[in-house]
Coordinates of C-alpha atoms and ligand atoms in Angstrom, one line a residue:
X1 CA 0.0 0.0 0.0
X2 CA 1.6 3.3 -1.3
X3 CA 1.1 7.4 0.6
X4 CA -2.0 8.2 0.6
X5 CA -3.9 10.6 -1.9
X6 CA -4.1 14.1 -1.0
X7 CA -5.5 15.2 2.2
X8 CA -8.4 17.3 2.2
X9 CA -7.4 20.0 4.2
X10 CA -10.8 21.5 4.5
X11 CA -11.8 18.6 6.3
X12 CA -9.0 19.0 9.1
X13 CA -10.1 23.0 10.0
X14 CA -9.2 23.9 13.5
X15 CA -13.1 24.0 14.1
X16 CA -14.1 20.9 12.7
X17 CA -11.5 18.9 14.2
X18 CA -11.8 20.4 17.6
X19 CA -15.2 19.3 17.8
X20 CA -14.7 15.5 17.1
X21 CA -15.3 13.1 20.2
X22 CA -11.6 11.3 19.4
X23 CA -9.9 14.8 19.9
X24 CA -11.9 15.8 23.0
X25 CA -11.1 12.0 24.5
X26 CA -7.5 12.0 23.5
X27 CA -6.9 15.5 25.2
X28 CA -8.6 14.0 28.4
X29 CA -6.8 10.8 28.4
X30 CA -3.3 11.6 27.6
X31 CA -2.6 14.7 29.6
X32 CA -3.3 18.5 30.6
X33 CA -5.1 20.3 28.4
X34 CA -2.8 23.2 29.3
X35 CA 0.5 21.4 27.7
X36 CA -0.3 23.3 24.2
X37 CA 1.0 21.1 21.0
X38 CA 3.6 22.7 18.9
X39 CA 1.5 24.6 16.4
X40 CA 2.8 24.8 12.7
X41 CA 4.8 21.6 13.3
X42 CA 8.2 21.1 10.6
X43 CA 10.4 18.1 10.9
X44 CA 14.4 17.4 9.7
X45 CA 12.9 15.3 7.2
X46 CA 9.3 12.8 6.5
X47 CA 8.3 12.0 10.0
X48 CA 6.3 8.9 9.4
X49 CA 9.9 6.5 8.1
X50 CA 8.4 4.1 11.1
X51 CA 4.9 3.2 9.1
X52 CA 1.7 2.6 10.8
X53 CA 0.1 -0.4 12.2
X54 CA -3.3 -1.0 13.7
X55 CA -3.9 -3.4 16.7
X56 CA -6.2 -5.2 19.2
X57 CA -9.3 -4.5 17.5
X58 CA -12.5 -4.6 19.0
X59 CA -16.3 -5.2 17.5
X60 CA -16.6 -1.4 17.1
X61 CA -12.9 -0.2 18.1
X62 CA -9.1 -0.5 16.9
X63 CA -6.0 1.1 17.7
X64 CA -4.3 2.9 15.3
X65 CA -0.4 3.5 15.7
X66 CA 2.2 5.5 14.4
X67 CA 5.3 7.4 15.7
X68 CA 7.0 10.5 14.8
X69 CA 10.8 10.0 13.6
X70 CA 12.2 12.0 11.0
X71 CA 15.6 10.3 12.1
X72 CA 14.9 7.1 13.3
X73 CA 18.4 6.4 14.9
X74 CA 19.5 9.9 16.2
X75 CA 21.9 8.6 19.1
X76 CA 19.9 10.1 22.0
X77 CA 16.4 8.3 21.2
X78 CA 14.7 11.2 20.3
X79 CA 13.8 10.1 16.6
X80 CA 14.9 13.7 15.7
X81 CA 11.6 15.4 17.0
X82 CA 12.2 18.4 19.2
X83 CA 10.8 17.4 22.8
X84 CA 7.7 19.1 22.7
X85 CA 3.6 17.6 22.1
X86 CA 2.6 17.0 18.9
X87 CA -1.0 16.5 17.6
X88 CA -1.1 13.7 15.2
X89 CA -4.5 13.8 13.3
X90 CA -5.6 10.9 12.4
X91 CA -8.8 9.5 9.7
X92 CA -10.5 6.2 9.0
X93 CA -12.6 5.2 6.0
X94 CA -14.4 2.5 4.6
X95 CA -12.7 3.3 1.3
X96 CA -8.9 3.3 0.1
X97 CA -9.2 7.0 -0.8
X98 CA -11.0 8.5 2.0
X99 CA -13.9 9.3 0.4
X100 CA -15.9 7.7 2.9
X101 CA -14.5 9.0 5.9
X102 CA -16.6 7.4 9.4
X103 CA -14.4 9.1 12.0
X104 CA -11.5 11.6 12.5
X105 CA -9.4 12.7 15.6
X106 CA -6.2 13.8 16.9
X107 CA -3.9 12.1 19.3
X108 CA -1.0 14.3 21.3
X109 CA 2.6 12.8 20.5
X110 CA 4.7 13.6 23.4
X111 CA 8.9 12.9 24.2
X112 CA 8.0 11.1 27.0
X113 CA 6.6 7.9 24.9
X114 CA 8.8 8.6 22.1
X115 CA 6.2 11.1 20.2
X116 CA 4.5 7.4 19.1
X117 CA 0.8 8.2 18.9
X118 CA -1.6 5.3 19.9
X119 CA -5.7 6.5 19.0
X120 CA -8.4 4.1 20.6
X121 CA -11.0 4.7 18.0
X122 CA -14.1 3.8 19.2
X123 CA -17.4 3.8 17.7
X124 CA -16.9 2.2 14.4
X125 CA -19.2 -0.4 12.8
X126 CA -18.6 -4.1 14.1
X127 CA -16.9 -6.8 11.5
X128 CA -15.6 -4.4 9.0
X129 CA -12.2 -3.5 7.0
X130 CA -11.2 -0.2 7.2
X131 CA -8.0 2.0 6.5
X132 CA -6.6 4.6 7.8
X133 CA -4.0 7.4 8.0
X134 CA -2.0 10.2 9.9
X135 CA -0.8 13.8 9.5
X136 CA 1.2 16.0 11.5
X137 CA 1.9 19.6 9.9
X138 CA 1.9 18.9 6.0
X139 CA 3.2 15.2 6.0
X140 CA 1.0 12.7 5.3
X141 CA 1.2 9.0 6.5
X142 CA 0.8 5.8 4.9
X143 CA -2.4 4.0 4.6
X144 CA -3.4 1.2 6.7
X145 CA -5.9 -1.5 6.3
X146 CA -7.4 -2.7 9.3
X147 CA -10.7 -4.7 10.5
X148 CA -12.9 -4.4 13.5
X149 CA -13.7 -7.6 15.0
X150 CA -17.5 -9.1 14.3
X151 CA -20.2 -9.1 16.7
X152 CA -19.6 -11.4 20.0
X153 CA -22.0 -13.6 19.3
X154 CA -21.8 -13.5 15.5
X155 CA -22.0 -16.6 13.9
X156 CA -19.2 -16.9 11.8
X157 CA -18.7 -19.3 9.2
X158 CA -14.9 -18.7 8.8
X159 CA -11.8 -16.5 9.7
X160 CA -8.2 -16.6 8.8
X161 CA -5.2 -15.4 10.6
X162 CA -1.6 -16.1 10.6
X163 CA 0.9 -16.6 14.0
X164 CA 4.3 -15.3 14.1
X165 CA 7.6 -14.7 16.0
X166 CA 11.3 -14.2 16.8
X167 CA 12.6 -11.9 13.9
X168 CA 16.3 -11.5 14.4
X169 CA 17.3 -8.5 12.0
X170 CA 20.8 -9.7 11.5
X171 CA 20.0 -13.2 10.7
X172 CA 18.1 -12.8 7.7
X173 CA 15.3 -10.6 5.6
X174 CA 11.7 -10.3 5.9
X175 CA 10.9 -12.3 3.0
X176 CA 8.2 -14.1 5.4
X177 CA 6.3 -10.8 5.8
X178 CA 6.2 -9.8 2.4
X179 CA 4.9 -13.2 1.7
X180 CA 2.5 -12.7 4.9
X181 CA 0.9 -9.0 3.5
X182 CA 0.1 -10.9 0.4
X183 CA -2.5 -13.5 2.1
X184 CA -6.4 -12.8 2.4
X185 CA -6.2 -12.2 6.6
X186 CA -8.5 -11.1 9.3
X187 CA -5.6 -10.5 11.6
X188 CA -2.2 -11.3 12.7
X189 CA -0.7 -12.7 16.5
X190 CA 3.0 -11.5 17.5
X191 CA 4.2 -14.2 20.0
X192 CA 7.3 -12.3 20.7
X193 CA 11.0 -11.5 19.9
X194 CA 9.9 -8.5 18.0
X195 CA 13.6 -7.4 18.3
X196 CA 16.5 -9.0 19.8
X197 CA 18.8 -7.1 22.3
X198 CA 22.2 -8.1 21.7
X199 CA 25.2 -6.4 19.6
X200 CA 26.1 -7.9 16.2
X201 CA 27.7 -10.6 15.6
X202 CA 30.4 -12.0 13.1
X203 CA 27.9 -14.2 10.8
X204 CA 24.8 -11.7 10.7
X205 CA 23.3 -11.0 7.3
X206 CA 22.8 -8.0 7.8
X207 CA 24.1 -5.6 10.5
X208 CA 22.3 -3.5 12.6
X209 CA 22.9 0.1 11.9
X210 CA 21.5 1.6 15.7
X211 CA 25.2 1.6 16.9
X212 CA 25.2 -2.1 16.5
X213 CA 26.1 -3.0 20.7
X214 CA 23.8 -4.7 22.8
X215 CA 21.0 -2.0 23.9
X216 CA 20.0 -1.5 28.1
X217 CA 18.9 2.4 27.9
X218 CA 15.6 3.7 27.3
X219 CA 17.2 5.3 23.7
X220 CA 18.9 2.1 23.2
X221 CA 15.7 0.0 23.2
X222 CA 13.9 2.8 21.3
X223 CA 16.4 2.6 18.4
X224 CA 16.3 -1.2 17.6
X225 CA 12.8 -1.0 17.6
X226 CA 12.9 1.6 15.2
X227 CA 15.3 0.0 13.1
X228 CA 13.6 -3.1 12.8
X229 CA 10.1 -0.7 12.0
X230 CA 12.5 0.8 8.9
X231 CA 12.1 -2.7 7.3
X232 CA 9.5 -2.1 4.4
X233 CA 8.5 -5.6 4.4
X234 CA 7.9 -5.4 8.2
X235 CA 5.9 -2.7 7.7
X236 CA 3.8 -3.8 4.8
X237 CA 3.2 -6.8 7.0
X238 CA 2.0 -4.3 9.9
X239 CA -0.3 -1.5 7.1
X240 CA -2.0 -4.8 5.6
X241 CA -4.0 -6.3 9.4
X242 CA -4.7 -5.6 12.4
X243 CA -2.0 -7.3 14.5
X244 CA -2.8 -8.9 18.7
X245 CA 1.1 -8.7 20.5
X246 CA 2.7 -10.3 22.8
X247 CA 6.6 -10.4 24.0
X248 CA 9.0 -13.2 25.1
X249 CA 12.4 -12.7 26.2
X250 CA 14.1 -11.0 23.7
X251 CA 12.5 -7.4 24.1
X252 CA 14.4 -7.1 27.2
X253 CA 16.6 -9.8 27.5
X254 CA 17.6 -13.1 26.9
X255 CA 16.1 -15.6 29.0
X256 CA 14.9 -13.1 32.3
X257 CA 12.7 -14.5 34.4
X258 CA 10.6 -11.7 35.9
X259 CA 13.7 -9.8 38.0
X260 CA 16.1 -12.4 37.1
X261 CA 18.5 -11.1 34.4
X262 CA 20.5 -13.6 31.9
X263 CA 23.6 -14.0 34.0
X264 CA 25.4 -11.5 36.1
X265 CA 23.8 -7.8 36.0
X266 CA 23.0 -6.0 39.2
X267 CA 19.0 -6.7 40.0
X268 CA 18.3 -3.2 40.8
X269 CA 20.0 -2.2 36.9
X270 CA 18.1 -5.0 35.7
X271 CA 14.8 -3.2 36.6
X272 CA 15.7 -0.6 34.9
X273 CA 16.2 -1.8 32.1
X274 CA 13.2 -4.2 31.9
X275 CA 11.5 -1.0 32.2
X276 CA 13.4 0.3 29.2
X277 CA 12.7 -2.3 27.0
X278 CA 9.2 -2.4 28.2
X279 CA 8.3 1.0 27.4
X280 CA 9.8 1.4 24.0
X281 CA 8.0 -1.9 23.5
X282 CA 4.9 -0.1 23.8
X283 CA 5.9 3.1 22.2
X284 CA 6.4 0.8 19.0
X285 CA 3.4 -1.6 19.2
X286 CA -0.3 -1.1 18.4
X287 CA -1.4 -1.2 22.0
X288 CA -4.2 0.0 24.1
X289 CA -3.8 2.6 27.2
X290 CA -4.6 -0.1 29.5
X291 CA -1.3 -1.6 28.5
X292 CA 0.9 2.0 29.2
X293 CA 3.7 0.5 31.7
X294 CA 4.7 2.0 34.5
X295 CA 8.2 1.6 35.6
X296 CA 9.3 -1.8 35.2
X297 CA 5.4 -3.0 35.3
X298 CA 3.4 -3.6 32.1
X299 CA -0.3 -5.0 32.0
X300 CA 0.0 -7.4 28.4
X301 CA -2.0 -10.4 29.3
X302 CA -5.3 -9.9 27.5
X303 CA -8.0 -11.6 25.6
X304 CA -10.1 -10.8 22.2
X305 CA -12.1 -12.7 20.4
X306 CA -13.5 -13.0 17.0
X307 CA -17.3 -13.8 16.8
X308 CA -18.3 -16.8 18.4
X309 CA -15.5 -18.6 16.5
X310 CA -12.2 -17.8 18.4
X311 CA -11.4 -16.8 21.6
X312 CA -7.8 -15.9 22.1
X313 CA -6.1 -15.5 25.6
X314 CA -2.6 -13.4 24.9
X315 CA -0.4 -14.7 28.0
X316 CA 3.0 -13.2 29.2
X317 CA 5.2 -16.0 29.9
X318 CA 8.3 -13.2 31.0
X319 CA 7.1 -10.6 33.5
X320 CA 5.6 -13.0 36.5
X321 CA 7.5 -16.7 36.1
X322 CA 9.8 -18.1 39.0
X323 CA 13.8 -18.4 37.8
X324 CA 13.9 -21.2 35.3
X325 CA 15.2 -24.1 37.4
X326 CA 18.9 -24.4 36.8
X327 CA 19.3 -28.6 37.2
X328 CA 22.3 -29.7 35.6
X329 CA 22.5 -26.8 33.1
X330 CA 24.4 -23.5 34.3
X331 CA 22.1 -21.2 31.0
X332 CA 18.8 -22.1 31.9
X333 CA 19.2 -24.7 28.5
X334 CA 18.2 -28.2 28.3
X335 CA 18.9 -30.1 31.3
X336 CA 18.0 -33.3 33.7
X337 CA 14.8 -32.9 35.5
X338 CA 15.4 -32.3 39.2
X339 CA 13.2 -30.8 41.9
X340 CA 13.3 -27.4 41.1
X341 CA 11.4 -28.1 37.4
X342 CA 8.8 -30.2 39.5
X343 CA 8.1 -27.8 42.4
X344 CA 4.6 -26.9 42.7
X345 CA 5.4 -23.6 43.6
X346 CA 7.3 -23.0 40.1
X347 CA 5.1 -20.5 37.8
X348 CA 5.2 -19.5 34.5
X349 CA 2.6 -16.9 34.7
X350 CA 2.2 -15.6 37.8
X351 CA -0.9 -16.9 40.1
X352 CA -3.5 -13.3 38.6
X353 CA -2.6 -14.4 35.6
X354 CA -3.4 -18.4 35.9
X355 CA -6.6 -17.6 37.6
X356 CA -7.5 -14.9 35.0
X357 CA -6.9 -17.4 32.0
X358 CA -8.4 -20.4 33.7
X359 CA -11.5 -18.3 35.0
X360 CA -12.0 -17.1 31.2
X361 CA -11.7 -20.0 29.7
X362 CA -14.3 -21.7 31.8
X363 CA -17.1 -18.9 30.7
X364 CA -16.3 -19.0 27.2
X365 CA -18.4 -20.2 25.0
X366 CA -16.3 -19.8 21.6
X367 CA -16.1 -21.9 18.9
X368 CA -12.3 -22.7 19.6
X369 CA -10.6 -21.7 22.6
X370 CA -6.8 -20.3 21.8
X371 CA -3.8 -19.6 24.2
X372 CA -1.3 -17.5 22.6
X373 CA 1.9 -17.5 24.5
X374 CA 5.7 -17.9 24.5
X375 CA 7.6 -21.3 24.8
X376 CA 6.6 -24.4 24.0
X377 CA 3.9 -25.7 26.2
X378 CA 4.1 -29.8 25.8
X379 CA 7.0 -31.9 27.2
X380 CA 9.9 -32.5 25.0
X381 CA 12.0 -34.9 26.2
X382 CA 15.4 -33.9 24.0
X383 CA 17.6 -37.1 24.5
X384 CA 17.7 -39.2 21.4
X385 CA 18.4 -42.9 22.2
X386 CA 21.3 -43.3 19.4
X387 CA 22.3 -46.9 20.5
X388 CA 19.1 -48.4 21.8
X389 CA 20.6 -47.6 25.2
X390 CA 18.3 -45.5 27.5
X391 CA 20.0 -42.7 29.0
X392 CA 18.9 -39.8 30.7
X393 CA 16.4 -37.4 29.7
X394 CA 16.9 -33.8 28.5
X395 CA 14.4 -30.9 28.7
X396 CA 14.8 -27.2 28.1
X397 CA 14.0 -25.7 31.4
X398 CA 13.4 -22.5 29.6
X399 CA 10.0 -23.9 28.4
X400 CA 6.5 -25.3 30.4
X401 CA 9.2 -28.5 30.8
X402 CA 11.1 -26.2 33.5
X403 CA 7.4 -25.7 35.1
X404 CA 5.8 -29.0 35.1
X405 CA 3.3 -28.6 37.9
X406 CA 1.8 -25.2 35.8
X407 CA 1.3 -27.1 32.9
X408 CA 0.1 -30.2 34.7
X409 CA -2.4 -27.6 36.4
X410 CA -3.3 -26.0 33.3
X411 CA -3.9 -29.0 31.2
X412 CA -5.9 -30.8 33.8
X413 CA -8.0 -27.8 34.2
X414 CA -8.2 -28.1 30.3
X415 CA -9.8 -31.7 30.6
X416 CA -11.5 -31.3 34.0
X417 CA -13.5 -27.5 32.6
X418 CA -14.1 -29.2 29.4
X419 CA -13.1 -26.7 27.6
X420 CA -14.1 -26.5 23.8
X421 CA -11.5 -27.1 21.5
X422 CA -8.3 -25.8 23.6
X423 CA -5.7 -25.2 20.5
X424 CA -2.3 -23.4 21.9
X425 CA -0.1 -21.5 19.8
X426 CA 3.6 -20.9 20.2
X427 CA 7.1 -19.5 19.1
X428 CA 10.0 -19.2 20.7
X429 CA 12.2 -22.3 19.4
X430 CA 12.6 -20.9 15.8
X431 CA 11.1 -23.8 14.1
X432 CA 7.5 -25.9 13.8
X433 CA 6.3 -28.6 15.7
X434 CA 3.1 -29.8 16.4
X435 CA 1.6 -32.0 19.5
X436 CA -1.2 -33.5 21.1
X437 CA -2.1 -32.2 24.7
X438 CA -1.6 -35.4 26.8
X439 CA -3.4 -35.0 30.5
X440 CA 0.0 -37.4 31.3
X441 CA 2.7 -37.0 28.6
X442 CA 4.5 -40.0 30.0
X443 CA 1.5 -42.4 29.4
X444 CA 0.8 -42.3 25.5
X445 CA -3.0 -44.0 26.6
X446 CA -3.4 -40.7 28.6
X447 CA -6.6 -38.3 26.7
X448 CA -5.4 -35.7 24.7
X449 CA -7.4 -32.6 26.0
X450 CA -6.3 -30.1 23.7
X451 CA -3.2 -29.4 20.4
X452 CA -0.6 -27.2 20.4
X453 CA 1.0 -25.3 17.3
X454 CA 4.4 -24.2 17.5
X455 CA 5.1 -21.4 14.7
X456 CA 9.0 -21.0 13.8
X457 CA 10.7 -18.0 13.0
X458 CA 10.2 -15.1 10.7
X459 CA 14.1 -14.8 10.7
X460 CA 15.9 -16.2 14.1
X461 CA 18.1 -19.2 13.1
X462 CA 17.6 -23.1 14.5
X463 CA 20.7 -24.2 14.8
X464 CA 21.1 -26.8 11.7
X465 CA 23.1 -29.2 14.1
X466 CA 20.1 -28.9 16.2
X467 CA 18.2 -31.0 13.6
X468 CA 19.2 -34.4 13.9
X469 CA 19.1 -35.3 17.5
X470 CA 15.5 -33.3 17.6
X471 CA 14.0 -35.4 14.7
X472 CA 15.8 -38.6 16.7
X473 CA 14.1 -38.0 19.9
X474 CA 10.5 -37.8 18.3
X475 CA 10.1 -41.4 19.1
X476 CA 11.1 -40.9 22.9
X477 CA 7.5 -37.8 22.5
X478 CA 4.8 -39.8 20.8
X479 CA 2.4 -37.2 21.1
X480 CA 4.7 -34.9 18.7
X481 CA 3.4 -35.0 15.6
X482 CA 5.5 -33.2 13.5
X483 CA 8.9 -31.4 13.8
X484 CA 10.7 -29.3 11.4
X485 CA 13.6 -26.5 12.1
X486 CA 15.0 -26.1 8.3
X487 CA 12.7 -23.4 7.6
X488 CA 11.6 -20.0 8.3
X489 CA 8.6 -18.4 7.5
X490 CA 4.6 -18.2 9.7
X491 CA 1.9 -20.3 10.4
X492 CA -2.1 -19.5 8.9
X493 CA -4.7 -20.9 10.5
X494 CA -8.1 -20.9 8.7
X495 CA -10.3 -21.8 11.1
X496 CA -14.4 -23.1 10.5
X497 CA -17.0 -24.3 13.3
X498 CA -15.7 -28.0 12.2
X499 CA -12.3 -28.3 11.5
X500 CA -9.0 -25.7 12.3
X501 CA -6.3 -25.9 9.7
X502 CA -2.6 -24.9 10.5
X503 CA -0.8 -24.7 7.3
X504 CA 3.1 -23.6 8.1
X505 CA 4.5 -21.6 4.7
X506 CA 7.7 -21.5 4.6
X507 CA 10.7 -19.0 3.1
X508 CA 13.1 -20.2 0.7
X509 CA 16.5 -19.9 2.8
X510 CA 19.8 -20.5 2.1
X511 CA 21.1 -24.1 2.4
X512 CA 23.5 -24.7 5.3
X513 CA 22.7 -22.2 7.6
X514 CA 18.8 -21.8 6.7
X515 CA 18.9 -18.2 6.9
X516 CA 16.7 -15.7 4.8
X517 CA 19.3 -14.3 2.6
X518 CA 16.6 -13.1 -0.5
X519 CA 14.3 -10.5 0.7
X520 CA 12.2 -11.3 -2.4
X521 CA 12.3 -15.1 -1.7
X522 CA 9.1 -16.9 -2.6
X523 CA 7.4 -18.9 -0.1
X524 CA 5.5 -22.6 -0.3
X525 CA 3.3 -24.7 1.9
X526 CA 5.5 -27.0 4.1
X527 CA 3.1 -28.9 5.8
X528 CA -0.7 -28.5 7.0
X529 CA -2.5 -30.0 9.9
X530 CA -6.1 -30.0 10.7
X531 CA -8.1 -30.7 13.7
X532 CA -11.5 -31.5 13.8
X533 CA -13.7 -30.3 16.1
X534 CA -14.4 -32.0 19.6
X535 CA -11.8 -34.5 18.4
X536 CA -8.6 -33.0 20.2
X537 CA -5.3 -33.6 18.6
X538 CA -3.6 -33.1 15.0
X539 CA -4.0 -35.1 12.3
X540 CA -1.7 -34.4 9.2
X541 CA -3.2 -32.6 6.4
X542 CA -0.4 -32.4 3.5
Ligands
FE601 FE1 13.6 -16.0 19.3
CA602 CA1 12.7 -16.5 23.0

């Protein structure tokens, strides 16, 4: 989607703009009225480099996103935008060319949040597609496309949406989004890694160009993001659907566990810096006010829904888990099991969180109940058998495997609620699996209560060694179903009152190293699985 047309100035007159419910609620909700906007705004250069996205949308409401950066990667984080409020007018239509415009506001873009501008729009008409655009002085955004969510209680008869994750920037283009923006999609999940934190490194593909050193400050955190929001294909990905986010690790760093860095930093600077990362997290994503952080505390667990067809709970896997149980691995990697992993009092998302997801999945009555979250939820046990010899048994204690008595609590409440059609989806591990939710994953017989799809990475690489043992050890995991790390690219999910198809499309990467090396690489359909309703588990599709 190209600029926009040309704006109609005679529809943005002080008066008329002035008197619009979105500029009166955007004045109350962000700040003093007092704190005048810098009137005749004029920027370094085009202020809108970042795109536009559109986010958590609603039956009649969306969020509509953009941020003001004429220089994306000025050294102090400022995005070259004097540090004064900006008003950012913003206009949706039912048409590409705004000739059928339904609502029109203004939204204050302010240093303390990075001038990004986040407008709630509310009031719009239930299931449709919409696009959208900013301006700020004489520079025009642009256009989005972006969908409300139907009715509650709609009936549907079908919806499509894709899952991704972890989209290391040095390791490889964004061949997966352009192919993404191309697909017919009602919306898109983020299960986290949006960026990564560390510096470059020896055999990126590309390196970063933000100072290139791992980031910890506020303006750090502020310029990956932005540099990863230059990416056109990124951004193409973000202007064509309405997008749900999550994080993992990665947005802050490696690994944490709540206040518990990735190896030695002082826990007091470590605050700090979660705070950092979190904040410039939600200066960059589509998100609503109720997720505004504040300090190192950010509300991201949330749930939407689409019609009476999906329900999807967003989880945060990061901010309220106990320290990954160290067993015999020093980096929180794979490991044997030992007491720590099997400790009831080991959580992955906090107790609020557990009983919020567990009391909304009881009341829901959707069609197909989805839990969008982090790491991989089902056991993995990692030690292949290469001699016929059992030996010991691995698991990565970074996953639900370092928290066995949350999942066992979580999937028994699955069985025990009988809840319709549990499907989880997952990212994380940089490559696709798929497994049956056992209510014992020692004891094949055990019922399968729900499935879980795990999506592998826009660009992050699996480590090609990796591959072998994995693919060994299925037969030690009956209940995974399939397991591929050669690829990158997303999952789609086309989902009907009968049956939900996963269909992973993969990127064409380079051989060796399976990197994305040709931003224009095409994409093909790597496998599909499909489930059928009230039949829990995956069967294999193509
Ligand atoms: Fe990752
Ligand atoms: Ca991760």
């Amino acid at each position: 989607m190209g600029i926009g047309g040309n704006w109609d100035r005679r529809l943005f007159s002080r008066r008329r703009f002035l008197g619009t419910a979105g500029g009166l609620a955007a004045l109350l909700a962000l700040g003093s009225p007092a704190e005048k906007a810098v009137a005749a705004p004029r920027f370094s250069d085009y202020p809108f480099k970042l795109g536009v996205a559109s986010g958590d949308p609603r039956p009649d409401s969306v969020v509509l996103w953009t941020r003001l950066a004429p220089e994306p990667l000025l050294e102090d984080g400022s995005g070259g935008v004097a540090p004064e409020r900006y008003d950012v007018r913003w206009e949706i239509a039912a048409d590409e060319n705004f000739r059928k415009v339904v609502r029109r506001g203004s939204a204050a873009a302010r240093p303390g949040l990075g001038h990004s501008v986040h407008a709630e729009v509310e009031g719009l008409r239930q299931g449709r597609e919409f696009f959208y655009r900013f301006k700020a002085g004489d520079e025009i955004s642009a256009v989005g496309r972006t969908k409300t969510a139907p009715p509650f209680d709609a009936r549907l008869a079908s919806l499509a949406f894709a899952f991704v994750s972890c989209q290391d920037w040095r390791d490889g283009f964004y061949a997966a989004y352009k192919r993404l923006a191309e697909e017919d999609l009602d919306f898109v999940v983020h299960l986290g890694d949006y960026i990564y934190e560390g510096g470059n490194t020896d055999d990126g593909v590309r390196d970063h160009t933000d100072g290139g050193r791992e980031v910890f400050t506020l303006a750090e955190y502020r310029n990956r993001h932005a540099l990863y929001k230059t990416d056109e294909d990124l951004q193409a990905a973000h202007a064509a659907f309405p997008w749900m986010v999550t994080w993992d690790d990665h947005e802050v760093d490696n690994d944490y566990a709540d206040g518990a860095p990735d190896g030695d930093q002082d826990p007091g600077a470590f605050l700090r810096r979660r705070a950092a990362g979190y904040r410039a997290y939600y200066e960059h994503m589509p998100l609503r006010r109720s997720s505004l952080p504040k300090g190192p505390d950010m509300r991201l667990y949330r749930r939407l829904s689409w019609g009476d067809l999906v329900g999807i709970s967003l989880l945060d896997t990061r901010q309220y888990r106990s320290d990954q149980p160290g067993c015999t691995s020093d980096v929180d990697g794979l490991a044997e099991r030992c007491a720590g992993a099997l400790s009831e009092s080991q959580t992955i998302t906090g107790p609020r969180q557990e009983r919020w997801l567990k009391e909304g999945l009881a009341r829901s009555r959707k069609g197909w109940n989805v839990t969008a979250q982090q790491t991989m939820l089902a056991e993995y046990d990692f030690s292949a058998i290469p001699d016929g010899q059992p030996n010991g048994q691995l698991f990565n204690m970074d996953q639900w495997d370092g928290y066995v008595a949350a999942r066992r609590r979580l999937i028994g409440f699955l069985d025990r609620a009988r809840v319709r059609n549990p499907i989880t989806i997952t990212g994380d591990i940089h490559s696709s699996w798929v497994h049956d939710l056992k209510t014992d994953f020692d004891d094949p017989a055990s019922r399968t209560v729900g499935t879980e799809f795990v999506g592998t990475s826009i660009s992050s690489p699996f480590e090609t060694a990796f591959s072998g043992p994995v693919e060994a050890a299925r037969a030690d995991n009956p209940h995974c179903k399939y397991v591929d790390g050669t690829y990158r690219g997303y999952a789609r999910c086309d989902v009907t009152p009968d049956l939900w198809l996963t269909t992973f499309k993969a990127v064409v990467t380079a051989p060796g190293n399976g990197n994305v090396v040709d931003p224009d690489a095409p994409s093909y359909t790597a496998a599909a699985f499909a489930v059928e309703s009230g039949v829990p588990g995956a069967q294999r599709d193509i």
